[in-house]
mmCIF file of C-alpha atoms in Angstrom:
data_model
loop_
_atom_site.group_PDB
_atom_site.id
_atom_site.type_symbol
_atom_site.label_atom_id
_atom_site.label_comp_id
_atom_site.label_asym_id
_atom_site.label_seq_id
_atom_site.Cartn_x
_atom_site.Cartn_y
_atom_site.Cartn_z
ATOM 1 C CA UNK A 8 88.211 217.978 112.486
ATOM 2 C CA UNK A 9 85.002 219.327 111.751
ATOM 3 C CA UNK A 10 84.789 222.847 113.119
ATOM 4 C CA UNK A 11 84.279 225.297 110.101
ATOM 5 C CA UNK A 12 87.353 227.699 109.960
ATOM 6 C CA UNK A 13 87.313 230.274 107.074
ATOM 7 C CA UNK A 14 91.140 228.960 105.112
ATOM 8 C CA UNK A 15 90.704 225.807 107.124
ATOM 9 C CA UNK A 16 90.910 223.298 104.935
ATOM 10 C CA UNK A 17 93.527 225.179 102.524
ATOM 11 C CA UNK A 18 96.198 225.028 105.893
ATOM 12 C CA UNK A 19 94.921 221.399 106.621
ATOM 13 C CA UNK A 20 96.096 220.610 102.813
ATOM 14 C CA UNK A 21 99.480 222.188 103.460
ATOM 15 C CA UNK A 22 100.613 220.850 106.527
ATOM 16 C CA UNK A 23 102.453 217.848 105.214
ATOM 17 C CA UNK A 24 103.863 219.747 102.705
ATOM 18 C CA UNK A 25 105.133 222.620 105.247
ATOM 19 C CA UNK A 26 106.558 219.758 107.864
ATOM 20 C CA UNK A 27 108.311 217.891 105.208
ATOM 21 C CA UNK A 28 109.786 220.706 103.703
ATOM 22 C CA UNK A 29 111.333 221.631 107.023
ATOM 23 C CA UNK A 30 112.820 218.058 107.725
ATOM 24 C CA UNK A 31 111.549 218.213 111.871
ATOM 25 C CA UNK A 32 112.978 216.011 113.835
ATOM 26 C CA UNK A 33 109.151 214.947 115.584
ATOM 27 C CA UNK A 34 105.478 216.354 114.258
ATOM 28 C CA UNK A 35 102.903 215.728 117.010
ATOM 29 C CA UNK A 36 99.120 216.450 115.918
ATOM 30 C CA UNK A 37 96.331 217.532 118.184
ATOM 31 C CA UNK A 38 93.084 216.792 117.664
ATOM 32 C CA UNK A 39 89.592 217.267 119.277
ATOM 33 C CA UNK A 40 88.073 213.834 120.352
ATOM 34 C CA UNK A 41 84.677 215.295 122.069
ATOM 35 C CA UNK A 42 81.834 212.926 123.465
ATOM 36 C CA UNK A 43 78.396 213.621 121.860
ATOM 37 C CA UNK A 44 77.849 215.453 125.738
ATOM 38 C CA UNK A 45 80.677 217.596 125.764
ATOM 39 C CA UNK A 46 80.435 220.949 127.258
ATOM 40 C CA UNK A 47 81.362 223.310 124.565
ATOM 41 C CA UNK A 48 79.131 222.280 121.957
ATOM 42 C CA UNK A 49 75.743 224.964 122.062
ATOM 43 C CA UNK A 50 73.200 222.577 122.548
ATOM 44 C CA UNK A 51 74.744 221.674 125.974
ATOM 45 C CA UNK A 52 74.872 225.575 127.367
ATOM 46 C CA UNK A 53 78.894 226.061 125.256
ATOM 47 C CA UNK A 54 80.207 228.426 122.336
ATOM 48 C CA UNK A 55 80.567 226.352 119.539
ATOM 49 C CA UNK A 56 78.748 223.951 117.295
ATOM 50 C CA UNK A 57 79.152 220.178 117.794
ATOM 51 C CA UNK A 58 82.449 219.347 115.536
ATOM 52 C CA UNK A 59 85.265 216.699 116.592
ATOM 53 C CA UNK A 60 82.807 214.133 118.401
ATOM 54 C CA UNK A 61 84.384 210.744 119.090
ATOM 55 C CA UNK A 62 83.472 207.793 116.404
ATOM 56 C CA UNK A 63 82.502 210.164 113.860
ATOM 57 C CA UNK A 64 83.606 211.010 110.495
ATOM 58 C CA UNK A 65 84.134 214.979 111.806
ATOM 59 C CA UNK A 66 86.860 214.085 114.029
ATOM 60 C CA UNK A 67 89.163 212.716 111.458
ATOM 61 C CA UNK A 68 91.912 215.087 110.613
ATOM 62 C CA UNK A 69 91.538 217.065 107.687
ATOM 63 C CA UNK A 70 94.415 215.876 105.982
ATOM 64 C CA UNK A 71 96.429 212.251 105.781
ATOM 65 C CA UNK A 72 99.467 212.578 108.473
ATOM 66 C CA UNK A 73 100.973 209.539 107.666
ATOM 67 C CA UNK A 74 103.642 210.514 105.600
ATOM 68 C CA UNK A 75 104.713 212.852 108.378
ATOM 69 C CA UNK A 76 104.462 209.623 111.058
ATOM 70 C CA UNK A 77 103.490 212.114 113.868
ATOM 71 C CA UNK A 78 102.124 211.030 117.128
ATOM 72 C CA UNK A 79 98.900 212.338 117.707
ATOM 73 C CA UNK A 80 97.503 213.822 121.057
ATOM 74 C CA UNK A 81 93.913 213.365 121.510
ATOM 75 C CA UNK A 82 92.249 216.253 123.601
ATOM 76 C CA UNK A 83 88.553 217.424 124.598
ATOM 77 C CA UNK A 84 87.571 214.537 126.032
ATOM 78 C CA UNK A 85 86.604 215.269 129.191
ATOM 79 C CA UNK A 86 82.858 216.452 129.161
ATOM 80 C CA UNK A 87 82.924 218.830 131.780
ATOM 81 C CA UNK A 88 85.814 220.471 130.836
ATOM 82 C CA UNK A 89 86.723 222.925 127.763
ATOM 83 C CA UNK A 90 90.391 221.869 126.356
ATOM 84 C CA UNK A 91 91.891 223.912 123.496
ATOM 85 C CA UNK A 92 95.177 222.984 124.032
ATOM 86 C CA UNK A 93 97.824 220.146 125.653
ATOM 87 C CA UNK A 94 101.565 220.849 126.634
ATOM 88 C CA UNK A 95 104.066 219.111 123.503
ATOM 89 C CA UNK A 96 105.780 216.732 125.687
ATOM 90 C CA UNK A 97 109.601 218.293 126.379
ATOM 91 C CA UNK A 98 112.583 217.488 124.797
ATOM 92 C CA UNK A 99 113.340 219.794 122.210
ATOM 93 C CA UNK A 100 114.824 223.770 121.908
ATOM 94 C CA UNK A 101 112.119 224.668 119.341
ATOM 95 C CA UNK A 102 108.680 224.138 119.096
ATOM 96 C CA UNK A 103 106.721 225.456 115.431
ATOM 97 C CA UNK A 104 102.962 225.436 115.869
ATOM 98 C CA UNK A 105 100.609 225.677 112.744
ATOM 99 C CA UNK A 106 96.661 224.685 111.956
ATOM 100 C CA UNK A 107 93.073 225.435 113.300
ATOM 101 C CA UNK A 108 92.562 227.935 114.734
ATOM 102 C CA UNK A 109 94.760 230.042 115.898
ATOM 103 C CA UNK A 110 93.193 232.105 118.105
ATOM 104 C CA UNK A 111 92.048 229.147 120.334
ATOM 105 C CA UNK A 112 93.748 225.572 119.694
ATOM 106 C CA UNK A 113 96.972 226.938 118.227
ATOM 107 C CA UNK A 114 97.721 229.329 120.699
ATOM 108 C CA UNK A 115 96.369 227.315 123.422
ATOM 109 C CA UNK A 116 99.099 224.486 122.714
ATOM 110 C CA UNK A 117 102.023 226.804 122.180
ATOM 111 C CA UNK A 118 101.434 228.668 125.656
ATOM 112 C CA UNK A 119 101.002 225.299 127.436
ATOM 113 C CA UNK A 120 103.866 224.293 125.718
ATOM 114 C CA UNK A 121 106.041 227.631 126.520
ATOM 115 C CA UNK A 122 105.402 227.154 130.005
ATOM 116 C CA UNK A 123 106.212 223.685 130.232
ATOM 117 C CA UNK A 124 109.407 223.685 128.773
ATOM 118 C CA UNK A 125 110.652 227.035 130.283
ATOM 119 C CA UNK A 126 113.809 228.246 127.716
ATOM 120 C CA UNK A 127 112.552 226.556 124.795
ATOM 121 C CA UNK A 128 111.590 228.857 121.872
ATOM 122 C CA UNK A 129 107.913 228.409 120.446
ATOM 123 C CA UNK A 130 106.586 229.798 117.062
ATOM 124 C CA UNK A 131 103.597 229.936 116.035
ATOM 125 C CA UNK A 132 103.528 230.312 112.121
ATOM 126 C CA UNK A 133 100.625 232.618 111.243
ATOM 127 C CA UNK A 134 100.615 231.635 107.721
ATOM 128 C CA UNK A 135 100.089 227.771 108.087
ATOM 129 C CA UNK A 136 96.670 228.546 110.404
ATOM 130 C CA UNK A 137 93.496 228.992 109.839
ATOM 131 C CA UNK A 138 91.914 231.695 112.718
ATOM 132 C CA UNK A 139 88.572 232.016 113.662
ATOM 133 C CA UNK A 140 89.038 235.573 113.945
ATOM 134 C CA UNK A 141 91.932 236.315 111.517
ATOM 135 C CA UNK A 142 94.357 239.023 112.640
ATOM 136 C CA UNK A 143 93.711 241.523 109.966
ATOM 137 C CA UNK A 144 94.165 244.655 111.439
ATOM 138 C CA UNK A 145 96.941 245.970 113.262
ATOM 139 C CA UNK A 146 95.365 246.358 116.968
ATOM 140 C CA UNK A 147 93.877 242.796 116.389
ATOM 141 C CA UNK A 148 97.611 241.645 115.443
ATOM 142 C CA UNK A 149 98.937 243.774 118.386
ATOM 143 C CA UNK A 150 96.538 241.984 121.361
ATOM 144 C CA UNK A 151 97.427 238.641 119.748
ATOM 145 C CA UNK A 152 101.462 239.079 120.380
ATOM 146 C CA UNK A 153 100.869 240.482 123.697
ATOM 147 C CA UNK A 154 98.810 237.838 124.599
ATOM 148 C CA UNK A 155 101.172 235.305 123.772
ATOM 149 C CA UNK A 156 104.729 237.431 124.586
ATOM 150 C CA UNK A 157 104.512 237.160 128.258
ATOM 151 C CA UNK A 158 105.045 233.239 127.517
ATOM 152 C CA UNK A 159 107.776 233.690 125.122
ATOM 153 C CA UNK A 160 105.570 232.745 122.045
ATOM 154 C CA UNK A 161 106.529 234.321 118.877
ATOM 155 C CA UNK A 162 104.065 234.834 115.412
ATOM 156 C CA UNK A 163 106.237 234.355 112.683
ATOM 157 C CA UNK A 164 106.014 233.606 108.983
ATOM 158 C CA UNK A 165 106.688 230.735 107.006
ATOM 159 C CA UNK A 166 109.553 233.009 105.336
ATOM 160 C CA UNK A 167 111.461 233.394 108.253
ATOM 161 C CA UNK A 168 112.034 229.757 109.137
ATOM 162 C CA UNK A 169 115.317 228.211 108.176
ATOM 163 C CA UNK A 170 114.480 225.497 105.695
ATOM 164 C CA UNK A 171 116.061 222.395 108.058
ATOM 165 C CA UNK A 172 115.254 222.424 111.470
ATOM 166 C CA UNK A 173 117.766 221.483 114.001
ATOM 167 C CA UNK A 174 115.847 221.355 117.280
#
């Protein structure tokens, strides 16, 4: 969508690439799908400018999933309510999470998803998102992974996934 995220657009251009390469069994996308009055943006007492709002050209993904045929989960719609992330439905042993931003959506949907599918392992892969504040110091890196360790959530790298998937 349309939220500015410093390397934003360079993840949302690799995505495809990254999930093909990796042969999942099932890509899901998220995506922001705000009304105009939805409670996060600034102008209506939230944190962040308007971005993602329903019928517009800023809430079309930033890249072309089709080739990836991925079913995508449309969140942020209620008005009142601030949604940065929605449970993967259940199913598989492995869940990889990647894209904007990772501090907020990305971490959001991989803790949602940790907790709804208790003994599944979830991943988020640092370097296929796009943070709003990037973890670029060691104590910022540190608070991230013990923010997300108490779930079972693990930041890994693109270089330690297996090149198939077997979930």
């Amino acid at each position: 969508g349309s939220l500015a995220v410093s390397g934003g657009k360079s993840v949302a251009g690799s995505v495809v690439d990254f999930a093909i390469l990796h042969r999942f069994d099932k890509v899901y996308v998220t995506k922001d799908w705000h009304p105009e009055e939805h409670c996060s943006f600034e102008r209506n007492g939230g944190k962040w400018p308007s971005h993602c709002v329903q019928h517009t050209h800023g809430a079309e993904l930033a890249f072309d999933p089709a080739p990836l045929s991925p079913e995508v989960i449309l969140k942020g719609q209620n008005p009142e309510l601030e949604e940065y992330g929605v449970a993967i439905p259940p199913g598989f042993n492995e869940y990889y999470f990647c894209g904007i931003a990772l501090d907020y959506c990305v971490k959001e949907c991989a803790l949602m998803t940790a907790r709804a599918n208790p003994g599944a392992y979830c991943f988020i892969v640092e370097d296929m998102c796009a943070a709003i504040s990037p973890l670029n110091d060691t104590l910022s890196r540190a608070a991230y992974e013990n923010s997300i360790s108490a779930d079972h959530v693990h930041l890994i790298c693109k270089s330690d996934m297996p090149t198939e998937i077997n979930m």
